[in-house]
PDB file of C-alpha atoms in Angstrom:
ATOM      1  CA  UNK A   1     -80.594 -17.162   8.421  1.00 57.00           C
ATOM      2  CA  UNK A   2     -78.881 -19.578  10.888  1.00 54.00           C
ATOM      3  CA  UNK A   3     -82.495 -20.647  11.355  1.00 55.00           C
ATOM      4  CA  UNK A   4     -82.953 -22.303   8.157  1.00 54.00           C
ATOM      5  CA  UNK A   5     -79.162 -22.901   7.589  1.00 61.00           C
ATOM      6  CA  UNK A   6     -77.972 -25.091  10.722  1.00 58.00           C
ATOM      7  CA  UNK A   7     -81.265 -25.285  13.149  1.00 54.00           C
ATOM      8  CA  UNK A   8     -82.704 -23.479  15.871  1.00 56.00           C
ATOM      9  CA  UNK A   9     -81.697 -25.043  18.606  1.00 55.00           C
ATOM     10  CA  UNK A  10     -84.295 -23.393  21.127  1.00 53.00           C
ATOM     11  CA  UNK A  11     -87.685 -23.421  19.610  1.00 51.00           C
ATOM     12  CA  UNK A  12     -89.474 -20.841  20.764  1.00 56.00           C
ATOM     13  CA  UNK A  13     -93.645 -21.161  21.525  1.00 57.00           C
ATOM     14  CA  UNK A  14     -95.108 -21.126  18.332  1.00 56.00           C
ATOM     15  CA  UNK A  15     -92.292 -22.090  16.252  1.00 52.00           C
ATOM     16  CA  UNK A  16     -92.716 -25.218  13.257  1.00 53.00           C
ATOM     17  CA  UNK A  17     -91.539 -27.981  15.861  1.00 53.00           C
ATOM     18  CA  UNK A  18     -89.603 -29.285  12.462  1.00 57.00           C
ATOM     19  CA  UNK A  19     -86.017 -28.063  12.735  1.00 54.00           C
ATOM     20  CA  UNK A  20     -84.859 -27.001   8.957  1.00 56.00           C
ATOM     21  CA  UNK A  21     -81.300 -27.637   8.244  1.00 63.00           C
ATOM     22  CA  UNK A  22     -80.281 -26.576   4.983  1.00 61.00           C
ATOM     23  CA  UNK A  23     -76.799 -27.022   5.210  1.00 63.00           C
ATOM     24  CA  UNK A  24     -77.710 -31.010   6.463  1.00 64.00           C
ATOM     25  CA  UNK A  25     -79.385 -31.437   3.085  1.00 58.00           C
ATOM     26  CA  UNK A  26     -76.591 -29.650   0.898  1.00 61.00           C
ATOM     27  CA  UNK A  27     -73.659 -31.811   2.813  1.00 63.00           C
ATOM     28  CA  UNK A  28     -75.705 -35.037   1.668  1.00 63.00           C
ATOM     29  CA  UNK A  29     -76.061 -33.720  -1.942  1.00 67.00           C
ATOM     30  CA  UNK A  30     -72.635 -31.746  -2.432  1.00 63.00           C
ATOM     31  CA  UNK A  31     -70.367 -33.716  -0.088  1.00 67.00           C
ATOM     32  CA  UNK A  32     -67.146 -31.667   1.365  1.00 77.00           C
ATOM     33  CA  UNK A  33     -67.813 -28.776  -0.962  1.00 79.00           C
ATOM     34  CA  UNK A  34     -65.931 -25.455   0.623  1.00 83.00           C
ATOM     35  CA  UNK A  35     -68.652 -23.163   0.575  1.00 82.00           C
ATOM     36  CA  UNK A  36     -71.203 -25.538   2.174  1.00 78.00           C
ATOM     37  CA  UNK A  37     -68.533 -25.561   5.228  1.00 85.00           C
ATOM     38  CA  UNK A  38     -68.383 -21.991   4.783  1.00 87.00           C
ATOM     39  CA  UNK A  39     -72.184 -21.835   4.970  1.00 83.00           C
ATOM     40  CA  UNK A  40     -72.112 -23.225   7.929  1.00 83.00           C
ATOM     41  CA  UNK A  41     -69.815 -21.914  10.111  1.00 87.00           C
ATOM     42  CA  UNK A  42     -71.324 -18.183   8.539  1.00 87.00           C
ATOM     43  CA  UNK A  43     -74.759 -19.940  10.092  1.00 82.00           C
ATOM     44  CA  UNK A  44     -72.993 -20.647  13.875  1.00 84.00           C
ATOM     45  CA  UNK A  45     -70.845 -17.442  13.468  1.00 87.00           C
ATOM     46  CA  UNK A  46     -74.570 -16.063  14.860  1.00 81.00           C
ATOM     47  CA  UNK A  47     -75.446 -19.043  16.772  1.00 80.00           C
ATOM     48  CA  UNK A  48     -72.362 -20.400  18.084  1.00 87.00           C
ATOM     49  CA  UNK A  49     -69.055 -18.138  17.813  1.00 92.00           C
ATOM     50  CA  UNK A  50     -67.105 -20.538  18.995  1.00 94.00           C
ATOM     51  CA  UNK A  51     -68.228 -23.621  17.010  1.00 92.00           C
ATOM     52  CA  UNK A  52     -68.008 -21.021  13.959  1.00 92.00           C
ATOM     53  CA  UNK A  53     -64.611 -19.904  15.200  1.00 96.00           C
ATOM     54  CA  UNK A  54     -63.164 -23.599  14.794  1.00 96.00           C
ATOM     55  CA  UNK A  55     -64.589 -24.289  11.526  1.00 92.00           C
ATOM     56  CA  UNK A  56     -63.184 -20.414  10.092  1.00 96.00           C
ATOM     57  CA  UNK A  57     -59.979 -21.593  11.163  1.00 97.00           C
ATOM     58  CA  UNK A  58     -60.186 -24.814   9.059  1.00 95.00           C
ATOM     59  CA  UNK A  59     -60.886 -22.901   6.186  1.00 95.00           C
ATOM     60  CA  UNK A  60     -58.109 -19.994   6.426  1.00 96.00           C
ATOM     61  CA  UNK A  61     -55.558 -22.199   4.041  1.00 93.00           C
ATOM     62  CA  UNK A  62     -58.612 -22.944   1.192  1.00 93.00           C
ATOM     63  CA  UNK A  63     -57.445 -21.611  -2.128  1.00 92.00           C
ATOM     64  CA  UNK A  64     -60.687 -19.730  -2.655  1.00 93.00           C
ATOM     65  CA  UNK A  65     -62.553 -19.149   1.320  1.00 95.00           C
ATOM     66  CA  UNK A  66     -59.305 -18.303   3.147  1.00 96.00           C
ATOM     67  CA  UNK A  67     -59.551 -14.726   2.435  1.00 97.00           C
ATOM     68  CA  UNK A  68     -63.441 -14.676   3.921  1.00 96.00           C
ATOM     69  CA  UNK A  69     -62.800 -16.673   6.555  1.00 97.00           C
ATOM     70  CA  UNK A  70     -60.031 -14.863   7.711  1.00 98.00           C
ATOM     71  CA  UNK A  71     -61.815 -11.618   7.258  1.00 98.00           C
ATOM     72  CA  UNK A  72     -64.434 -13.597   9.304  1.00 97.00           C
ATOM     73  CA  UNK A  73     -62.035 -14.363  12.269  1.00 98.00           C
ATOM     74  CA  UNK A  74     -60.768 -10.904  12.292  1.00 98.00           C
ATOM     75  CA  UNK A  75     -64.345  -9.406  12.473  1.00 98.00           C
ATOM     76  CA  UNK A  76     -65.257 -11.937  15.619  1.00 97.00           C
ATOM     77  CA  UNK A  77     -62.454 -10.895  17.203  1.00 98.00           C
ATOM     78  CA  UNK A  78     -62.935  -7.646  16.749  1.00 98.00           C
ATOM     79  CA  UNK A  79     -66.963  -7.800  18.364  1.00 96.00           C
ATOM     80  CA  UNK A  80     -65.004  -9.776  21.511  1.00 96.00           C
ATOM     81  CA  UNK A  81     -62.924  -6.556  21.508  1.00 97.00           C
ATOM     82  CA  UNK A  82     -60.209  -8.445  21.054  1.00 97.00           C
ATOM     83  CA  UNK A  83     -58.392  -5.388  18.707  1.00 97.00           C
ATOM     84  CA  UNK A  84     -55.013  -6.957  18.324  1.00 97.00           C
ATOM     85  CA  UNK A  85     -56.456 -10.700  16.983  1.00 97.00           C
ATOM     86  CA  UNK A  86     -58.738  -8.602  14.969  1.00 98.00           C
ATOM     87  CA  UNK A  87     -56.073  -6.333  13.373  1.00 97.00           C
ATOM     88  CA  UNK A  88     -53.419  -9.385  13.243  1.00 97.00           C
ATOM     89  CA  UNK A  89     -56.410 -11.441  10.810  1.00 98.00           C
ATOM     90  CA  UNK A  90     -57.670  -8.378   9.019  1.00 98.00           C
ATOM     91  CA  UNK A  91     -53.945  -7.423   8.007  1.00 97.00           C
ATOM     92  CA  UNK A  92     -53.661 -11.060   6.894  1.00 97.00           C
ATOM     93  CA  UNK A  93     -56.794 -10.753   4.441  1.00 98.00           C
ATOM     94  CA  UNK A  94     -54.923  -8.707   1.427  1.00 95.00           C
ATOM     95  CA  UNK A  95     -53.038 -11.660   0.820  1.00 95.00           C
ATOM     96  CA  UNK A  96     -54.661 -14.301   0.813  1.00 95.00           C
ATOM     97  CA  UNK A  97     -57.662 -12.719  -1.486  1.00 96.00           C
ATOM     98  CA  UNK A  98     -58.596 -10.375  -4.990  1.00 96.00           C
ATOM     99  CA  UNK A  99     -62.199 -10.548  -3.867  1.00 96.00           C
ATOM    100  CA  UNK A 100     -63.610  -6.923  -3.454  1.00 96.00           C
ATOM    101  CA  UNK A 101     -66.532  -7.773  -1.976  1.00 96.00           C
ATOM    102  CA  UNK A 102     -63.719  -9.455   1.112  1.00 97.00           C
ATOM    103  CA  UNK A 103     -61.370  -6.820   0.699  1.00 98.00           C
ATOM    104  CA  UNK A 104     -63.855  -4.128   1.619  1.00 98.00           C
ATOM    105  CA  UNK A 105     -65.121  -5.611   4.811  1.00 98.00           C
ATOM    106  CA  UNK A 106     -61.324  -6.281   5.999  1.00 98.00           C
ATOM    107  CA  UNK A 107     -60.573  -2.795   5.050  1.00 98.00           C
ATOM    108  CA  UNK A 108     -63.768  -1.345   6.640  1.00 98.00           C
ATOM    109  CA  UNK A 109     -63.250  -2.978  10.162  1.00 98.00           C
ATOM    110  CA  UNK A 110     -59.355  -2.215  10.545  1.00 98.00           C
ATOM    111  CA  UNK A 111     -60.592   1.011   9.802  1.00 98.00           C
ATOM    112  CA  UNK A 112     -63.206   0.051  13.313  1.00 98.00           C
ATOM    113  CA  UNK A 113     -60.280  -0.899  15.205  1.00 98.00           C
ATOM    114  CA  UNK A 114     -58.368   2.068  14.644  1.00 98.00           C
ATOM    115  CA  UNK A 115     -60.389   4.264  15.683  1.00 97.00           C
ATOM    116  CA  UNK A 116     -61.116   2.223  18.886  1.00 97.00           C
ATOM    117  CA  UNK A 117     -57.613   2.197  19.235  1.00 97.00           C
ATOM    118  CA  UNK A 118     -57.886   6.040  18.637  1.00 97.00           C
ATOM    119  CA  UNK A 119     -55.995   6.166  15.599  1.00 97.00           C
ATOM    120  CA  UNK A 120     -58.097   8.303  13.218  1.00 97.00           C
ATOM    121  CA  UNK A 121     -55.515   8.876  10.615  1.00 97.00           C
ATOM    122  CA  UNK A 122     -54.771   5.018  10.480  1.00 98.00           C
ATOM    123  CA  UNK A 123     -58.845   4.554  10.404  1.00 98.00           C
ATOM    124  CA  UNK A 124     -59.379   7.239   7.737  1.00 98.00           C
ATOM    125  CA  UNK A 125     -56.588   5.163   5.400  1.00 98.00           C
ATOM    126  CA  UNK A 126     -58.296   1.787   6.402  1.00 98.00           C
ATOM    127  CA  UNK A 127     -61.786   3.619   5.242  1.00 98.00           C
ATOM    128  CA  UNK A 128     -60.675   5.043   2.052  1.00 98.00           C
ATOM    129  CA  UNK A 129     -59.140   1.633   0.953  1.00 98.00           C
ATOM    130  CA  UNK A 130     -62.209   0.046   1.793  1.00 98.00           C
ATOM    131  CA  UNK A 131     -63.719   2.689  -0.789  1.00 97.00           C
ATOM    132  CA  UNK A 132     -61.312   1.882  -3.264  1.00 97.00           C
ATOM    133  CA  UNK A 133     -62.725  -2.314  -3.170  1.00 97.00           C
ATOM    134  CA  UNK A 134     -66.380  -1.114  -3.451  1.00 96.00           C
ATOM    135  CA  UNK A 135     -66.390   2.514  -4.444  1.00 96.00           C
ATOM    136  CA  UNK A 136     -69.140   4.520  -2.397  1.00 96.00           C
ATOM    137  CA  UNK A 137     -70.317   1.921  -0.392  1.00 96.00           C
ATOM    138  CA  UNK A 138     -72.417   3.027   2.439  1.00 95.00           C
ATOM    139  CA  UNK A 139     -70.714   2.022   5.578  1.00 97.00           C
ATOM    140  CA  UNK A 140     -66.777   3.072   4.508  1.00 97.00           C
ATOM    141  CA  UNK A 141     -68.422   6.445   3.159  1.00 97.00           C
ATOM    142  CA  UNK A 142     -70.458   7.441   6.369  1.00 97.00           C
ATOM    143  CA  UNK A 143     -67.600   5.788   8.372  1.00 97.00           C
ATOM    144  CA  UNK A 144     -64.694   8.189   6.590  1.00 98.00           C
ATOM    145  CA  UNK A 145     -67.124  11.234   6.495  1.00 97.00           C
ATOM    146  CA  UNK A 146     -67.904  11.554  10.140  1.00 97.00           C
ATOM    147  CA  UNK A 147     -64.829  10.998  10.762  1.00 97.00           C
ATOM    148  CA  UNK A 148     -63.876  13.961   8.497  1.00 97.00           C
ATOM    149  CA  UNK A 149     -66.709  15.968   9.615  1.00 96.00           C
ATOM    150  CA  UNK A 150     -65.269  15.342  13.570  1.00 95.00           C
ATOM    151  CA  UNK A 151     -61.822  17.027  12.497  1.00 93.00           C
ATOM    152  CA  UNK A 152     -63.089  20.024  11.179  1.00 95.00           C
ATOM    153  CA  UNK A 153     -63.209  18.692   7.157  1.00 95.00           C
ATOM    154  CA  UNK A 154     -66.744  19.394   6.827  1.00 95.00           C
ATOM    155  CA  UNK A 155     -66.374  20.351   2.874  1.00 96.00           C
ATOM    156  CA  UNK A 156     -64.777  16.721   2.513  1.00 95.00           C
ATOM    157  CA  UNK A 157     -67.294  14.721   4.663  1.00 95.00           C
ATOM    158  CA  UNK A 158     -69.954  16.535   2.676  1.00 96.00           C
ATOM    159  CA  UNK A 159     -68.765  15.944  -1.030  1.00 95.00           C
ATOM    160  CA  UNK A 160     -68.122  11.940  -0.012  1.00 94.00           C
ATOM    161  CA  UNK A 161     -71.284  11.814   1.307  1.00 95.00           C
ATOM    162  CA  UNK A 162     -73.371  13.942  -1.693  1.00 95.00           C
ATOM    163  CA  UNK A 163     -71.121  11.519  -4.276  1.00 94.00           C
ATOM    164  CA  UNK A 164     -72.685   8.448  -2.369  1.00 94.00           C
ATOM    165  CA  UNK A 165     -76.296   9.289  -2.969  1.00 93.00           C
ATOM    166  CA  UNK A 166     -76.049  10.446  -6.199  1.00 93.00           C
ATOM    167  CA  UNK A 167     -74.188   7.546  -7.497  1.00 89.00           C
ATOM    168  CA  UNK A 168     -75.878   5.260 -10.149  1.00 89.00           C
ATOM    169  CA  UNK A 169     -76.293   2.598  -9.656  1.00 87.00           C
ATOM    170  CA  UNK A 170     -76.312   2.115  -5.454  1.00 85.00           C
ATOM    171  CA  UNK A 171     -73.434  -0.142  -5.276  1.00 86.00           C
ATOM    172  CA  UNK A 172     -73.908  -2.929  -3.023  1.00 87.00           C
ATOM    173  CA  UNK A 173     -72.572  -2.627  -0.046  1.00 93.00           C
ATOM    174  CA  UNK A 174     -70.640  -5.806   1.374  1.00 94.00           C
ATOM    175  CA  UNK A 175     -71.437  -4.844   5.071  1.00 93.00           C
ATOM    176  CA  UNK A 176     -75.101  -4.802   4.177  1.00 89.00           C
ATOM    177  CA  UNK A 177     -74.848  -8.520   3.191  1.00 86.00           C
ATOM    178  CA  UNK A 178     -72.647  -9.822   5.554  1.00 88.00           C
ATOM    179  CA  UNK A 179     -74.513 -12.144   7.131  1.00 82.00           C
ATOM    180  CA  UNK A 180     -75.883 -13.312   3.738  1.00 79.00           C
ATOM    181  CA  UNK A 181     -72.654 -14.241   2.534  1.00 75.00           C
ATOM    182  CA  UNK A 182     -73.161 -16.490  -0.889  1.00 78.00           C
ATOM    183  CA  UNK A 183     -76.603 -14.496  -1.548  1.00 78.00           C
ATOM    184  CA  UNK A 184     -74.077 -12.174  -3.713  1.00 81.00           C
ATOM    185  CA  UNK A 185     -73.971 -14.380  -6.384  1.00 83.00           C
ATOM    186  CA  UNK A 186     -77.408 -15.306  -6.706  1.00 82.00           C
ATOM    187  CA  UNK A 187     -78.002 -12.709  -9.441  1.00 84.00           C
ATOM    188  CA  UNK A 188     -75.181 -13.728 -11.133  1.00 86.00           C
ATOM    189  CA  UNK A 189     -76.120 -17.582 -11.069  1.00 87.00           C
ATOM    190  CA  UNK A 190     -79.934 -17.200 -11.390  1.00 90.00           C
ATOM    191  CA  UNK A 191     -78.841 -15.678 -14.851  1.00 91.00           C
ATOM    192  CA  UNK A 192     -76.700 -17.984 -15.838  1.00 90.00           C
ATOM    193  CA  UNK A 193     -79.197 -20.263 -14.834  1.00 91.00           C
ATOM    194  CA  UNK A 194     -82.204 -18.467 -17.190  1.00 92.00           C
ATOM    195  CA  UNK A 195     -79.052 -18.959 -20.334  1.00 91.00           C
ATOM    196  CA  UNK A 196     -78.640 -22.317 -19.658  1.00 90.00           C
ATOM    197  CA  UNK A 197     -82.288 -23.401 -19.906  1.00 91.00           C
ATOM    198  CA  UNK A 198     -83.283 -21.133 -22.420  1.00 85.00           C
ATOM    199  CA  UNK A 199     -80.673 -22.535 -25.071  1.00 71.00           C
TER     200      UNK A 199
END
């Protein structure tokens, strides 16, 4: 939460007076690590587009963030309704990134801007790609079903949909955590973590 990661800047009547900057106290610890500057501008993407804008843009050439921050830029511009920056950055994300988890969201809002550009075979593509990142993910499968169900595919919509909540287990999906961001690999790390100590 931007909150905890960067300040809130307009403390609200009851609020702990103490601003909590967690992204302060990882800069001092972990210097001009990449995904502390990525935590942050995640943290103003909420707070301050703009400021997060800037700092997404000095991240697009990173070896391992440019593919999320792109994604990132693309998905701003997109919410400004700014479709052709949004599709020109989303088209950019395949390569620049392997990451399905990035690839998904990319996929997922081109297939948004297609169909507000009212181009539902271009959108159903976009949503079906997105499936193939992250296979049954909740927002590319409701996404791609109603827009099945709208054209008269009603048999289609329904199977995607019934294969969704039957699958085992729930994949994750990435629009879920979006604004998480790095909480995906806490599993992974608190595990690691538990093998390290225990040895």
């Amino acid at each position: 939460d931007f909150e905890f990661m960067v300040g809130e800047r307009h403390l609200r009547e009851g609020y702990n007076s103490d601003v909590i900057q967690h992204v302060r106290h990882a800069e001092l610890r972990l210097g001009n690590e990449p995904r502390v500057k990525l935590a942050q501008a995640i943290a103003e993407e909420f707070h301050d587009p703009p400021e997060a804008a800037r700092q997404f843009a000095l991240l697009q050439s990173d070896v391992d963030l440019g593919g999320e921050a792109t994604m990132r830029l693309g998905v701003m511009a997109y919410w400004r309704k700014d479709d052709d920056r949004a599709f020109e950055q989303l088209r950019k994300v395949e390569s620049i990134t392997r990451d399905p988890w990035v690839l998904y969201l990319a996929r997922y809002f081109t297939g948004l801007v297609q169909l507000r550009r009212n181009r539902p075979a271009d959108a159903e593509i976009a949503f079906r790609r997105a499936l193939e990142a992250v296979p049954r993910a909740q927002a590319a499968t409701i996404s791609l079903a109603s827009l099945l169900f709208k054209n008269g595919r009603r048999d289609d919509a329904s199977a995607l949909v019934g294969q969704m909540l039957v699958a085992e287990p729930s994949p994750a999906d990435p629009w879920r955590a979006y604004a998480d961001a790095d909480d995906r690999f806490w599993p992974a790390l608190i595990a690691r973590l538990r093998r390290e100590i225990g040895r």
